[in-house]
C-alpha positions as CSV (number, residue, x, y, z in Angstrom):
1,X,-3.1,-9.9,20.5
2,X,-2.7,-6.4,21.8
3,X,-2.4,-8.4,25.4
4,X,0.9,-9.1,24.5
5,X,3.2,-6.5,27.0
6,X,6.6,-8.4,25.1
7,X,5.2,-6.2,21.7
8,X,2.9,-3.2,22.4
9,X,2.4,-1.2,25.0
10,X,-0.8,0.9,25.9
11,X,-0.6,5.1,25.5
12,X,-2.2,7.4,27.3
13,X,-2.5,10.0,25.0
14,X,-2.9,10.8,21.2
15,X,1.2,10.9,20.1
16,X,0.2,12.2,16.5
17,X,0.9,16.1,17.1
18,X,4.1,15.7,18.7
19,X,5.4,12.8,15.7
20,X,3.6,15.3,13.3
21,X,6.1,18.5,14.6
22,X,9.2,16.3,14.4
23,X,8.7,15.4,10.6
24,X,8.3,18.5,9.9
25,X,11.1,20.0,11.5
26,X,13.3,17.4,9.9
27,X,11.5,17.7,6.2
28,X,11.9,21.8,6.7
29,X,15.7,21.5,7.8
30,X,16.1,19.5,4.6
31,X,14.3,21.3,2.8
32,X,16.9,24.6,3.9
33,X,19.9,22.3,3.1
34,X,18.6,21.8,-0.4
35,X,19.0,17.9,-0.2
36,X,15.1,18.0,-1.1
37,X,13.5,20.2,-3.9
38,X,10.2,22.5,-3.3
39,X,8.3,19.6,-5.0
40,X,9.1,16.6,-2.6
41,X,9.0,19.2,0.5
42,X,4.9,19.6,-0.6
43,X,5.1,15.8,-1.0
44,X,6.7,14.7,2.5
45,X,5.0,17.7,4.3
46,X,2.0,16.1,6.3
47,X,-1.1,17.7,6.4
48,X,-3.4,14.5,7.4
49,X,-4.0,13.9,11.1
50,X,-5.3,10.6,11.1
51,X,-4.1,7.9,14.1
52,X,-2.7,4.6,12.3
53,X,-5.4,1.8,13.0
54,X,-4.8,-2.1,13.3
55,X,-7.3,-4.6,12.0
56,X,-6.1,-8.4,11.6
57,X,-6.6,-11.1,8.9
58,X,-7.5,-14.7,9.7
59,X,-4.8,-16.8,8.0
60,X,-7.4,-19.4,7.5
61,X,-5.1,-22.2,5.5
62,X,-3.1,-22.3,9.0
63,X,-4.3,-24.7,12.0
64,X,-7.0,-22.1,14.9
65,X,-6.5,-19.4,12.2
66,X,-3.9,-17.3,13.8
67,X,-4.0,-14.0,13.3
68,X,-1.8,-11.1,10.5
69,X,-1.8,-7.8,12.1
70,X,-2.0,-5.2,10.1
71,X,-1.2,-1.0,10.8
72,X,-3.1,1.3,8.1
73,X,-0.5,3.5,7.6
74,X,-2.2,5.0,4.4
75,X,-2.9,9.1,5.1
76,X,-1.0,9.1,8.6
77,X,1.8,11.3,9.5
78,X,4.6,8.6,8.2
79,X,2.8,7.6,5.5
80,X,4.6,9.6,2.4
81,X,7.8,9.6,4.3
82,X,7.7,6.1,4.5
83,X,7.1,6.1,0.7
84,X,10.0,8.6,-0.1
85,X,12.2,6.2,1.6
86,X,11.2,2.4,-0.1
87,X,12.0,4.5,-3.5
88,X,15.6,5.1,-2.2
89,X,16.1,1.5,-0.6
90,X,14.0,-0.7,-2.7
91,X,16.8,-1.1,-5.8
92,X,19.0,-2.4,-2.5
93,X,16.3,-5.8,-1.8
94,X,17.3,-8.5,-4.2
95,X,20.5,-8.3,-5.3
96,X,21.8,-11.5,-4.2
97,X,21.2,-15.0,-5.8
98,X,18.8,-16.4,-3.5
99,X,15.9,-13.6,-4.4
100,X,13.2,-14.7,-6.1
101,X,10.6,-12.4,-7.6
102,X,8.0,-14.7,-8.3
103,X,6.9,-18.6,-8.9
104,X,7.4,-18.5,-12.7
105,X,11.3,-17.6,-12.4
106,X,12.1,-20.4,-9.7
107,X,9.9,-23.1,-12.0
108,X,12.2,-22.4,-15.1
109,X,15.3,-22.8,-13.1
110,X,14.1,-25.7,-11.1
111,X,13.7,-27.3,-14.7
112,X,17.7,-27.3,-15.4
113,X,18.0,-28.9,-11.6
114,X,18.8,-32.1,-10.9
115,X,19.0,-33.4,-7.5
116,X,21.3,-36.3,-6.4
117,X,20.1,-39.2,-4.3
118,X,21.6,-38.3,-1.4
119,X,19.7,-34.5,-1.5
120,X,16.6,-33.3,-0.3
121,X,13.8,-30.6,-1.2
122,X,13.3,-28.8,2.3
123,X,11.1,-25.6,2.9
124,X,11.5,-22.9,5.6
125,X,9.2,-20.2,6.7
126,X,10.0,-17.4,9.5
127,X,7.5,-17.1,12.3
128,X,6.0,-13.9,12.7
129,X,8.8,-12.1,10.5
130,X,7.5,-8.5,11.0
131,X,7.0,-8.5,14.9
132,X,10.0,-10.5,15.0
133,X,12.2,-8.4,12.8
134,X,15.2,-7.3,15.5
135,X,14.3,-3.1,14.7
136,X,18.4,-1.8,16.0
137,X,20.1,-4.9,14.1
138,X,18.1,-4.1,10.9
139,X,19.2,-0.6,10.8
140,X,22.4,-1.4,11.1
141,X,22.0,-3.7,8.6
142,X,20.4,-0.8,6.1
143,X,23.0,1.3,7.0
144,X,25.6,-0.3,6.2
145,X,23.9,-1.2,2.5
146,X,24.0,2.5,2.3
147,X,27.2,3.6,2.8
148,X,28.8,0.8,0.7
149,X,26.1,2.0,-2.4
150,X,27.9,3.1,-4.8
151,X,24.5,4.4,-6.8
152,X,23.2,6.2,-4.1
153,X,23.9,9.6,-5.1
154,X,22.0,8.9,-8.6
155,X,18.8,8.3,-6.6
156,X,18.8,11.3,-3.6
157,X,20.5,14.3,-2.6
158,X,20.3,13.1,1.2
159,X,23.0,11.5,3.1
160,X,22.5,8.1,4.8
161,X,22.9,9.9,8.3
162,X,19.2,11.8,7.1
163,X,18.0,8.7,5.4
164,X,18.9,7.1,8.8
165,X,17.0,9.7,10.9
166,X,14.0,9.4,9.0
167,X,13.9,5.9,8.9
168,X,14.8,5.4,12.9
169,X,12.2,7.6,13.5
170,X,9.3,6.1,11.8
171,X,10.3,2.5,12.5
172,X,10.7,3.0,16.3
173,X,7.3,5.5,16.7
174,X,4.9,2.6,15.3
175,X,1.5,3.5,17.1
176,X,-1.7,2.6,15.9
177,X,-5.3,2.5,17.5
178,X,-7.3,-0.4,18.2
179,X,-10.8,-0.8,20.0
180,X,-10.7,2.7,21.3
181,X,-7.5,2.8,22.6
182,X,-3.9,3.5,21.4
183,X,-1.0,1.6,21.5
184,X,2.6,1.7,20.7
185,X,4.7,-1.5,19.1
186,X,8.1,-1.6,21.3
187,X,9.2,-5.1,19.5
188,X,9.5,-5.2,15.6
189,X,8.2,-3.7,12.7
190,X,4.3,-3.1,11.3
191,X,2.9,-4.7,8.9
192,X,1.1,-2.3,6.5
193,X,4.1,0.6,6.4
194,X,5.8,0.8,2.5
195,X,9.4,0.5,4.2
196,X,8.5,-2.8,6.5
197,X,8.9,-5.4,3.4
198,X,12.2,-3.8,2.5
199,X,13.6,-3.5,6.2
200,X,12.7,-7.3,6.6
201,X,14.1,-8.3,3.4
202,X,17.6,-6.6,3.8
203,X,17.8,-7.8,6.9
204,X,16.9,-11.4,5.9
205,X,19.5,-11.0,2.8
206,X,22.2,-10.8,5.6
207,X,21.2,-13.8,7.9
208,X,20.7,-15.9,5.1
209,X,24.0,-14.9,4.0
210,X,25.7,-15.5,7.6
211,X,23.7,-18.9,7.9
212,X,25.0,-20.2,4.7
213,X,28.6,-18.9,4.4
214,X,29.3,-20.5,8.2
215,X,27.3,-23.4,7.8
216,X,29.2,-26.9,8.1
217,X,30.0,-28.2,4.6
218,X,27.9,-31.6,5.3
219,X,24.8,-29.7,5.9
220,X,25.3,-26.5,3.8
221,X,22.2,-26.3,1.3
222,X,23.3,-26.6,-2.6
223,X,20.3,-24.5,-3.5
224,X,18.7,-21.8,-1.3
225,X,16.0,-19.5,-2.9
226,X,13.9,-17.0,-0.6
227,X,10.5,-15.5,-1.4
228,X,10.3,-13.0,1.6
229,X,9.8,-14.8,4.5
230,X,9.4,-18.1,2.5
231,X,12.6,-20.3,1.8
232,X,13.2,-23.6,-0.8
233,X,16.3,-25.2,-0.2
234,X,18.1,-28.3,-1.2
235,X,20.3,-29.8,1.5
236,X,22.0,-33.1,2.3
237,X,19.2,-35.9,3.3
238,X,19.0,-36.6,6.8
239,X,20.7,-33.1,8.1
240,X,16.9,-30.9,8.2
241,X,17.1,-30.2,11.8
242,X,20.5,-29.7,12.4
243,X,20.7,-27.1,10.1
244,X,17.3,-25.2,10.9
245,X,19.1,-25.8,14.5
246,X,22.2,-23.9,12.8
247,X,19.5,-21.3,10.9
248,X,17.8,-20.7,14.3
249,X,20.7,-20.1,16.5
250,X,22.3,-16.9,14.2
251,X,20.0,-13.9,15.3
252,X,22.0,-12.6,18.2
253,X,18.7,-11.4,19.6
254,X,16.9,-14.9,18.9
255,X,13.7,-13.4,17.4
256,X,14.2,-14.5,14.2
257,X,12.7,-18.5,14.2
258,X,12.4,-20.9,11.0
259,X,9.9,-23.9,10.9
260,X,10.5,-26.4,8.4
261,X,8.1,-28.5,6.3
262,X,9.6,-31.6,4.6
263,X,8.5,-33.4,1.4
264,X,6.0,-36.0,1.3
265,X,5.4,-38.5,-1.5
266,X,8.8,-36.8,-3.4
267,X,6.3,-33.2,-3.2
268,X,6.8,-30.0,-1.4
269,X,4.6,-26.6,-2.3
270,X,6.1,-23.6,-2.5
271,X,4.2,-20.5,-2.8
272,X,1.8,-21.0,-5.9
273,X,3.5,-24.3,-7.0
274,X,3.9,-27.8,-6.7
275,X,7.3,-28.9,-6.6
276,X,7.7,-32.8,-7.6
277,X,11.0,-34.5,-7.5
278,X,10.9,-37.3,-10.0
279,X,13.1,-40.9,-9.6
280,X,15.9,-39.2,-12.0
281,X,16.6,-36.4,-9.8
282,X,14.4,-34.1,-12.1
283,X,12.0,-31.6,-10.9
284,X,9.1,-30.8,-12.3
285,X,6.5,-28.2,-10.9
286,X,2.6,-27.4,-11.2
287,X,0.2,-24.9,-9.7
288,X,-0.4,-25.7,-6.3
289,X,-4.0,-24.9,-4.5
290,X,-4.4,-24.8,-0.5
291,X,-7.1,-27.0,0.8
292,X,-9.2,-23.8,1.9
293,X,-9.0,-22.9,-1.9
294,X,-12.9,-22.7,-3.1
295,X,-12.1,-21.6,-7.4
296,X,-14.1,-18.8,-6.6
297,X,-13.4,-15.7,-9.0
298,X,-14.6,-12.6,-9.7
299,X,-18.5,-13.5,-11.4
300,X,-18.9,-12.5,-15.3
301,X,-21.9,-11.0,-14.6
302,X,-20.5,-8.4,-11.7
303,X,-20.8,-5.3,-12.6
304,X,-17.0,-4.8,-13.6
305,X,-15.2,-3.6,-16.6
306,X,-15.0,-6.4,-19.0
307,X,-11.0,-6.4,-19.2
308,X,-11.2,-7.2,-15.0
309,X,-12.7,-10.2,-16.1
310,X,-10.7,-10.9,-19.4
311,X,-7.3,-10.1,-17.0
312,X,-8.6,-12.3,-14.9
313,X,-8.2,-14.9,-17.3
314,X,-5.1,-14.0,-18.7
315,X,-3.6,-13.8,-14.8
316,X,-4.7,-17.5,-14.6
317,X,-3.9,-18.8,-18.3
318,X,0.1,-16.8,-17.7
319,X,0.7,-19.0,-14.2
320,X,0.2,-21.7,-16.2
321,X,2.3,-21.4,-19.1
322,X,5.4,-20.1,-16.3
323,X,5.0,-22.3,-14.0
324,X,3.4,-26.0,-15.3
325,X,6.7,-26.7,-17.8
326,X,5.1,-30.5,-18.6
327,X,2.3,-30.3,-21.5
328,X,0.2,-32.6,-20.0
329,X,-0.2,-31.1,-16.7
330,X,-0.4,-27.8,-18.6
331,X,-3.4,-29.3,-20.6
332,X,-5.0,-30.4,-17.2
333,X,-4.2,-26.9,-15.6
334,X,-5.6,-25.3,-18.6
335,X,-9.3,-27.4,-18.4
336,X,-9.0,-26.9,-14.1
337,X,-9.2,-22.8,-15.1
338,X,-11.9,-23.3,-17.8
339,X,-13.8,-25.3,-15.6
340,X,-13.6,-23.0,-12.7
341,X,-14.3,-20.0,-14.5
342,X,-17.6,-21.2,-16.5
343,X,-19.2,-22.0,-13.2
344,X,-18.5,-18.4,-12.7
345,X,-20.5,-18.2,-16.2
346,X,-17.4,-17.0,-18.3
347,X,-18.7,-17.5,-21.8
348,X,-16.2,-19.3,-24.3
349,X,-16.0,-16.4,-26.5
350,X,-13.8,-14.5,-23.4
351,X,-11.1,-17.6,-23.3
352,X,-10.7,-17.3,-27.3
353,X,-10.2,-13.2,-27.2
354,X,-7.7,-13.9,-24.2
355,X,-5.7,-16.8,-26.2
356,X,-5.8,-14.7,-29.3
357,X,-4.7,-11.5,-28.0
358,X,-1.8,-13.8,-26.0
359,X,-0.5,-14.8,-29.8
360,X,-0.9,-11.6,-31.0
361,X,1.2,-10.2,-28.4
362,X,3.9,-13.4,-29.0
363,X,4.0,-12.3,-32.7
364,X,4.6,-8.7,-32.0
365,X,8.3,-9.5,-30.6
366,X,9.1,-10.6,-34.6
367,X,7.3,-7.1,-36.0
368,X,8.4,-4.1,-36.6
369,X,7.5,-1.8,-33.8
370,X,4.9,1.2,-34.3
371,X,5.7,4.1,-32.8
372,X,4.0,4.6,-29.6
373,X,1.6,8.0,-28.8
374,X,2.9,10.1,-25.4
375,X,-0.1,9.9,-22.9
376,X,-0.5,13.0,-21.2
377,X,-1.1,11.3,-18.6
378,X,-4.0,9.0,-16.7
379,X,-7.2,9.2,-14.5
380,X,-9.1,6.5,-12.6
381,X,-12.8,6.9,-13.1
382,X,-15.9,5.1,-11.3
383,X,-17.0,2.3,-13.2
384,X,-20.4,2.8,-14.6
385,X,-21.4,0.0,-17.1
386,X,-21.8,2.4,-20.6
387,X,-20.8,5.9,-19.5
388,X,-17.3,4.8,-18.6
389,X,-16.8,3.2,-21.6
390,X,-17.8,6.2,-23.4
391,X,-15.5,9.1,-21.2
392,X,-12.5,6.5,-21.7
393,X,-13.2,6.8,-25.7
394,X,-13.5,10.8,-25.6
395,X,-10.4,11.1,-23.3
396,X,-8.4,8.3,-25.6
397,X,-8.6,11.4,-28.0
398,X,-6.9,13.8,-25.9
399,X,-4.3,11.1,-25.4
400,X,-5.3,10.9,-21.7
401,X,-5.7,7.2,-20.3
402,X,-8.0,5.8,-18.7
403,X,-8.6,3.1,-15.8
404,X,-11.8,2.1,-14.3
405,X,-12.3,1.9,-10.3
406,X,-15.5,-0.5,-9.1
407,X,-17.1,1.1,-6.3
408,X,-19.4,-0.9,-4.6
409,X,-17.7,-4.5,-3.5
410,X,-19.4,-6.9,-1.5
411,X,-16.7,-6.4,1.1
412,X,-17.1,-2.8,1.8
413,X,-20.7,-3.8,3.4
414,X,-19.9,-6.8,5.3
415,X,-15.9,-6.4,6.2
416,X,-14.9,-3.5,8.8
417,X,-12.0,-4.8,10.5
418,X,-10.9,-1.0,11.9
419,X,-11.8,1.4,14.3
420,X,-14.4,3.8,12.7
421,X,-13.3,7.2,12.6
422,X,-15.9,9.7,13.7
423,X,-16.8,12.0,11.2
424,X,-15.2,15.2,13.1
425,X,-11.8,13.5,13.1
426,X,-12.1,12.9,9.1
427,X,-9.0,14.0,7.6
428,X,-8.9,14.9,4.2
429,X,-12.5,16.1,2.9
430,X,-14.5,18.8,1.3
431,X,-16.7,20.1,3.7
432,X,-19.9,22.2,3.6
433,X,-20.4,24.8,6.5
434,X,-24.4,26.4,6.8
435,X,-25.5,29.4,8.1
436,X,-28.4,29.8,10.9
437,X,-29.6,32.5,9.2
438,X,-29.8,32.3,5.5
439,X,-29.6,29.9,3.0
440,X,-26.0,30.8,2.0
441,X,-23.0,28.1,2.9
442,X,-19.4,27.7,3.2
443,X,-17.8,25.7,0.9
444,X,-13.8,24.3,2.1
445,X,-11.4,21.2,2.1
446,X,-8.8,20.4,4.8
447,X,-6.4,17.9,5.2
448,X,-6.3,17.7,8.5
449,X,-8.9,16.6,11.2
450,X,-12.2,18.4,10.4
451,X,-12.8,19.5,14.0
452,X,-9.2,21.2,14.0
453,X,-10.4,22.8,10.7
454,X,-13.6,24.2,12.3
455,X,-11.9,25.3,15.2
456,X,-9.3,27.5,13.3
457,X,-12.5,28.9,11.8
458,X,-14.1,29.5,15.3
459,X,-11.5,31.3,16.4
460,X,-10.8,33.4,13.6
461,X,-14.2,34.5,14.2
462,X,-14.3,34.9,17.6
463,X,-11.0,37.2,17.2
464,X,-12.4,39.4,14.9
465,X,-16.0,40.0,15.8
466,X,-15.4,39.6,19.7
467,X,-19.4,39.4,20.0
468,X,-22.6,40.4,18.3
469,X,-21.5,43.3,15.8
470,X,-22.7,46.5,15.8
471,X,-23.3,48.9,12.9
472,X,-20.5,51.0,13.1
473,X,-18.0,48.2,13.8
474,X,-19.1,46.2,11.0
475,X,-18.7,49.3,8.8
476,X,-14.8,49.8,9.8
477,X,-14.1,46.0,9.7
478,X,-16.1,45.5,6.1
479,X,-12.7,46.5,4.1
480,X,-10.6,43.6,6.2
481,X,-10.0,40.8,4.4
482,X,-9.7,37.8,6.9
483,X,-8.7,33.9,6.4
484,X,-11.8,33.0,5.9
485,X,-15.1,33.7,4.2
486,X,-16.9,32.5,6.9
487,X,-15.6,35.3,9.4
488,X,-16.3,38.2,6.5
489,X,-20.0,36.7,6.6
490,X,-20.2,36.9,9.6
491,X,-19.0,40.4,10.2
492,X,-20.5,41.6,7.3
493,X,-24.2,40.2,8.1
494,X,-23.9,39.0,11.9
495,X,-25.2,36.3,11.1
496,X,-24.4,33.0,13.5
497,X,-22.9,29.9,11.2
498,X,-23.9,26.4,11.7
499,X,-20.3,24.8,13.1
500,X,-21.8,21.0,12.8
501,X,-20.2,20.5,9.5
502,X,-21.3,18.8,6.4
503,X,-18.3,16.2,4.5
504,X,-19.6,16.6,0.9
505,X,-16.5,14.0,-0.1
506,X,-13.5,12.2,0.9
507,X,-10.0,12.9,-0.9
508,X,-6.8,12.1,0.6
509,X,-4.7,13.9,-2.0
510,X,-4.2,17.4,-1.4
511,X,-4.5,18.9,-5.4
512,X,-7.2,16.2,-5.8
513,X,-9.3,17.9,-3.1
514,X,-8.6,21.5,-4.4
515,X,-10.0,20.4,-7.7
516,X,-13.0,18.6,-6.5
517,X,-13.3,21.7,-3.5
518,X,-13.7,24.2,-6.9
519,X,-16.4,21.5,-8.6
520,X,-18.6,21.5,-5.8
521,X,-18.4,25.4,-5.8
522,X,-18.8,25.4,-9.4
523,X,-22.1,23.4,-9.5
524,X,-23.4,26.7,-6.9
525,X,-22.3,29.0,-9.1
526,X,-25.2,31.2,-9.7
527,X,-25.1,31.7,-6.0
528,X,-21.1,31.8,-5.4
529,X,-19.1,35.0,-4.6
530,X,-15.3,34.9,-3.9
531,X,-12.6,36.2,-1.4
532,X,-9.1,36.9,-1.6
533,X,-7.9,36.3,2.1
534,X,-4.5,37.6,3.5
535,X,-2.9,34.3,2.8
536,X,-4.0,34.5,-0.8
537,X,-6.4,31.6,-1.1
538,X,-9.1,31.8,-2.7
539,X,-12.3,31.1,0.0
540,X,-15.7,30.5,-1.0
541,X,-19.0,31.8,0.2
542,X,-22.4,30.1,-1.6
């Protein structure tokens, strides 16, 4: 995949520094000009150093199972930017009346359809919409959206010329790492990135638009819904491939391609449903399973919370209430998910709590609402059958909520579709640092590369002790407080520390790691004593 020359190119070097330096020149200039508050600055301000990796998914319901790249952005130097911008162009994706949000609205509005004799249920799907996606044309595109959004102003404090410089630069620096080496996508946009969705969507809502506002009248489509790259359309019988033709032919860079997939036997699917087109012109729909579909869920007797496995249920059960609108194919649905889910040894009693807290919920809409307790706010916890059960019921009385997080998944132990990163270029960690010559150890967290970590404390120490200390040196240096506590060790003992590091945990979230950086000093305590350093963090030396 990666072979392809028309859609990455290889690097030579490590780009992350030098991307790293321009967001944060342009975060700190905002940051001056007050568009951005002290808050968000923290936010957008990257600390993590880790290189975007690419790992593919087999689409395995597709003829020689091509191939989904996928960047993980999560962490990198885009990532929160990225973020910060899908909150200010998300409300623009959808406004237009070929949107769909999801299977059960187009089933209740394919229910008031009827379809003449001389009309046709047609599907279309883009090829490769993400590396396809035309990167200058959709900007444009988004630009445009901007500066005829009215609501902007209610959502940011930027202008669209900064909303445009940080979007140009992250969707034009795509680079990830793959197999060792590091490449750089020159032709679309990344799958995996929190603006890519929304950059292909807008620009999607405009050549839909263009196709069906210049499209002949005798093969115009009378209905036209799009799921992302997934479109439903009725059109005149007979006129399929002139119009995909017509569709095909209105990117001016001609990256954007549909393929088109007729109905056979009066059915089509469409995402999660059936769609059947009845002798009366009347549509009715069903849930629709792929031929690689195997009904296997998650197993009752996992170790999972018991409302993963009772959501489960409900997820199922909802589909198809939304989306089978005839009874009797609702009643078949219904026994298909009951039969599915007790060979995965779901007991009867979990259906009946389901259905009854379904009604339950119907006939709250007719009673008079309670008034509802402020949370304070919520925690995920490790799911440990018992114990976090028990922490959810002492925190529920603090008015703090509560979700669990499984930890060990089948996956994690036989799936590891990305480059491994070394434990030296872990970004993000609490780290332990030893000493060669007593039992005491350093205790930090970083959010950047551990190695650049170390380093900074390698040279701190190397600037102030300059060699093996002697006694009157380490007497006029003992009242210096330095960055770290390592260096005041070593000055203070000359002792030599051990710079192979230890990663006690893992936590990508900077206050997160400050919190869990003071519990694993905390559980030392008897043997902890604390520095105030010139930059007035507290460091710790065990």
């Amino acid at each position: 995949m990666v072979s392809d020359t028309n859609v990455y190119e290889l690097l030579k070097r490590n780009p992350t520094q030098k991307f790293k330096r321009k967001v944060v020149n342009i975060i700190g200039r905002l940051f001056k000009e007050k568009k951005i508050n002290y808050r968000e600055k923290e936010w957008l301000f990257p600390t993590a150093e880790i290189v975007p990796r690419l790992y593919c998914l087999p689409k395995i319901h597709k003829p020689n199972w091509p191939l989904r790249p996928i960047v993980d952005n999560i962490n990198t130097v885009f990532y929160t930017v990225a973020q910060f911008l899908a909150k200010i162009l998300g409300p623009l994706v959808g406004n237009t009346e070929h949107h769909v949000t999801y299977s059960g609205e187009l089933a209740s509005e394919l229910k008031e359809i009827i379809v003449k004799p001389s009309e046709t249920f047609v599907s279309f799907d883009v090829v490769s919409l993400f590396t396809k996606t035309p990167v200058e044309e959709a900007l444009k595109v988004v630009e445009n959206r901007l500066t005829t959004d009215p609501t902007l102003p209610d959502r940011t404090k930027l202008h669209v010329t900064d909303i445009m410089e940080l979007l140009g630069l992250i969707v034009n620096k795509t680079y990830f790492s793959f197999n060792g080496n590091i490449y750089r996508q020159i032709q679309g946009i990344a799958m995996g990135s929190p603006i890519s969705p929304i950059l292909a969507n807008l620009y999607l809502e405009w050549l839909e638009h263009q196709a069906i506002n210049t499209a002949p009248t005798n093969i115009k489509p009378v209905y036209w819904k799009r799921y992302v790259d997934d479109v439903l359309a009725i059109i005149p019988t007979g006129t399929v491939n002139t119009f995909n033709t017509h569709l095909n032919n209105i990117d001016i860079t001609d990256n954007i391609k549909f393929t088109t997939e007729s109905m056979t036997n009066n059915t089509i699917p469409f995402l999660d449903m059936l769609i059947t087109l009845n002798d009366n012109g009347t549509v009715t729909t069903s849930v629709y399973r792929k031929p690689t579909h195997t009904d296997q869920y998650l197993h009752f007797n996992s170790h999972h919370p018991l409302e993963h496995k009772l959501g489960l249920i409900n997820t199922l059960v909802d589909r198809a209430e939304k989306v089978v609108g005839d009874m009797d194919l609702r009643k078949v649905e219904m026994d298909n998910i009951k039969k599915a889910l007790h060979n995965c040894q779901y007991p009867e009693w979990s259906f009946q709590r389901v259905m009854e807290n379904r009604k339950r919920k119907k006939n709250k809409g007719h009673e008079p609402q309670k008034e509802k307790i402020k949370m304070r706010g919520s925690i995920g916890i490790p799911y440990v059958k018992g114990m976090a059960e028990r922490i959810r019921r002492t925190l529920s009385c603090h008015n703090v909520g509560t979700y669990f997080l499984p930890q060990n998944k089948i996956k994690n132990s036989l799936v590891h579709p990305k480059d491994k990163i070394e434990k030296m270029d872990t970004c993000g960690v609490i780290y332990e640092v030893t000493c060669h010559n007593c039992p005491q150890v350093y205790i930090g967290e970083t959010g950047r590369a551990l190695q650049t970590r170390i380093n900074d404390h390698k040279k701190d120490v190397t600037t102030n002790t300059g060699g093996v200390m002697t006694r009157a040196s380490k007497t006029s240096t003992s009242s210096i407080i330095h960055k770290s506590a390592i260096t005041e060790h070593v000055i203070k003992h000359n002792h030599v520390p051990n710079w192979e590091a230890t990663i006690l945990t893992k936590e990508p979230k900077r206050k997160d790691r400050q919190i869990r950086e003071s519990l694993h000093i905390r559980r030392n305590k008897e043997k902890t004593r604390t520095l105030e350093p010139t930059n007035s963090r507290i460091c710790t030396m065990i």
